[in-house]
CSV table of C-alpha atoms in Angstrom, one decimal:
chain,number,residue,atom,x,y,z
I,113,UNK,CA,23.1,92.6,130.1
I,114,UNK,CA,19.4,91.3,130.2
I,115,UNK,CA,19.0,90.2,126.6
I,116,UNK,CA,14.6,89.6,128.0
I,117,UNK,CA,14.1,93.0,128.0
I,118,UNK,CA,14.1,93.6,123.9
I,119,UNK,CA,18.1,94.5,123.7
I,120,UNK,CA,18.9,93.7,120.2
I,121,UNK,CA,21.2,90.7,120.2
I,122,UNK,CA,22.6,91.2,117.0
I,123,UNK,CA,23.9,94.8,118.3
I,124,UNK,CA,25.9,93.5,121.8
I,125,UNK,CA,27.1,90.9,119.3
I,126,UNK,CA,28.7,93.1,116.8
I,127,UNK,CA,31.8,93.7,118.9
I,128,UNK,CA,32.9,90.0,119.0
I,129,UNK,CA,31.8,89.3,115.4
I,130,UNK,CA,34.6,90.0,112.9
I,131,UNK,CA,34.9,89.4,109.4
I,132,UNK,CA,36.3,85.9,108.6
I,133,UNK,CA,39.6,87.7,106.6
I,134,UNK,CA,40.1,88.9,110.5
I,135,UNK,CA,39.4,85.5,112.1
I,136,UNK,CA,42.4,83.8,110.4
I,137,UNK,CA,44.9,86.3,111.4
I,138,UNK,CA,44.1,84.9,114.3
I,139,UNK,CA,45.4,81.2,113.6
I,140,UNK,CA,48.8,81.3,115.7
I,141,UNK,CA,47.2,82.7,118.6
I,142,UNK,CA,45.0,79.6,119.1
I,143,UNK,CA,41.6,81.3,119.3
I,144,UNK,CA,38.1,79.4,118.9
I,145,UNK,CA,35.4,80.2,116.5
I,146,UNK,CA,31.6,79.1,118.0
I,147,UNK,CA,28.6,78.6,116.5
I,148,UNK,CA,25.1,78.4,118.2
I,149,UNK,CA,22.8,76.8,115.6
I,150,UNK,CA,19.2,78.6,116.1
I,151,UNK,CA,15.6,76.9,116.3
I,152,UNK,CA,14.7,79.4,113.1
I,153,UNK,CA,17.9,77.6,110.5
I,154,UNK,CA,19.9,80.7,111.3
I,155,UNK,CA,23.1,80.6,113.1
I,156,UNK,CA,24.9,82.9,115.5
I,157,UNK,CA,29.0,83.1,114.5
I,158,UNK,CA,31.2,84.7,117.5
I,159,UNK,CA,35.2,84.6,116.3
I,160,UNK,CA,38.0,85.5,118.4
I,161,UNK,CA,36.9,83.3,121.5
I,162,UNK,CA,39.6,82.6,123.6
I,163,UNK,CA,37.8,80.7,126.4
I,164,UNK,CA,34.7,78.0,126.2
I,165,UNK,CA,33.1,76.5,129.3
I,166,UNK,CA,29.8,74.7,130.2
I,167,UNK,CA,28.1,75.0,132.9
I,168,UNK,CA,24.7,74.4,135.2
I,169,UNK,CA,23.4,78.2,136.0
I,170,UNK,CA,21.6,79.3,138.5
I,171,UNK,CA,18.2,77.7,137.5
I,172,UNK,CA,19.5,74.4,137.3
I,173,UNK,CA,19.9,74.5,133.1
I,174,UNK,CA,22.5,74.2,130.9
I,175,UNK,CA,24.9,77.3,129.8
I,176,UNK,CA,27.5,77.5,127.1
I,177,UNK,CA,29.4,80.6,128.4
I,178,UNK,CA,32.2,82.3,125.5
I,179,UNK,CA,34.8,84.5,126.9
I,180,UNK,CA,36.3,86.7,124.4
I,181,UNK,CA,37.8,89.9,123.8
I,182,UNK,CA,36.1,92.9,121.2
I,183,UNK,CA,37.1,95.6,119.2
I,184,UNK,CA,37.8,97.9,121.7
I,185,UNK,CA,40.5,94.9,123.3
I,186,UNK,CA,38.2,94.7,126.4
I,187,UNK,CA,37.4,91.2,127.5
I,188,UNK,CA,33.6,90.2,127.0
I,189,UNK,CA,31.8,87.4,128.2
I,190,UNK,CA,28.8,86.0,126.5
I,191,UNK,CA,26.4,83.1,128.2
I,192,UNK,CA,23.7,81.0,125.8
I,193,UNK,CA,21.0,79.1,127.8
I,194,UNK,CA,21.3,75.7,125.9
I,195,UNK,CA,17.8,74.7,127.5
I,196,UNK,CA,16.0,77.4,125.5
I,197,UNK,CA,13.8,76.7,122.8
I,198,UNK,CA,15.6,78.9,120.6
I,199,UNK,CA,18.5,76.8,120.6
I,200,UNK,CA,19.7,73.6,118.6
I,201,UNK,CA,23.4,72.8,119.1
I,202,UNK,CA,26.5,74.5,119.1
I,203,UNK,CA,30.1,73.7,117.3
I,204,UNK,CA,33.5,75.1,118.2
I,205,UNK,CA,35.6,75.1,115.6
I,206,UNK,CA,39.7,75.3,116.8
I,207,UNK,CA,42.3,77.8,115.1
């Protein structure tokens, strides 16, 4: 998915965002709950992520990519460019 071409992020989000009630049945399994802190204050919460890596992407900058699975139980991957302008920090908090 090219997120450039006006795709609302908040919609390809929605199946990887859970309510938090959801997020701590989760505990035993050992998922991760991440959180990219945005330039505007705002911040983007993904729960149920089983998988975290870092990486350098093709252009040489710095990726946080968050491998997870949604409602439907398919896996999803979802890459931030931690370069962007749009983007402060991130935090992932442990289950």
């Amino acid at each position: 998915m090219n997120l450039e071409n006006g795709d609302n992020i908040e919609k390809w989000f929605d199946e990887l965002v859970k309510p938090q009630s959801e997020v701590q049945k989760n505990e035993q399994i050992g998922y991760k709950v991440v959180t990219v802190y945005l330039a505007s204050g705002g911040e983007m919460v993904v729960n149920d992520v089983s998988s975290v890596s870092e990486y350098n992407n093709e252009r040489g900058g710095l990726a946080l990519e968050l491998y997870g699975k949604g409602k439907t139980g398919k896996s999803k991957k979802i890459v931030f460019n931690l370069t962007s302008d749009n983007i402060v920090g991130y935090s992932i908090d442990e289950l």
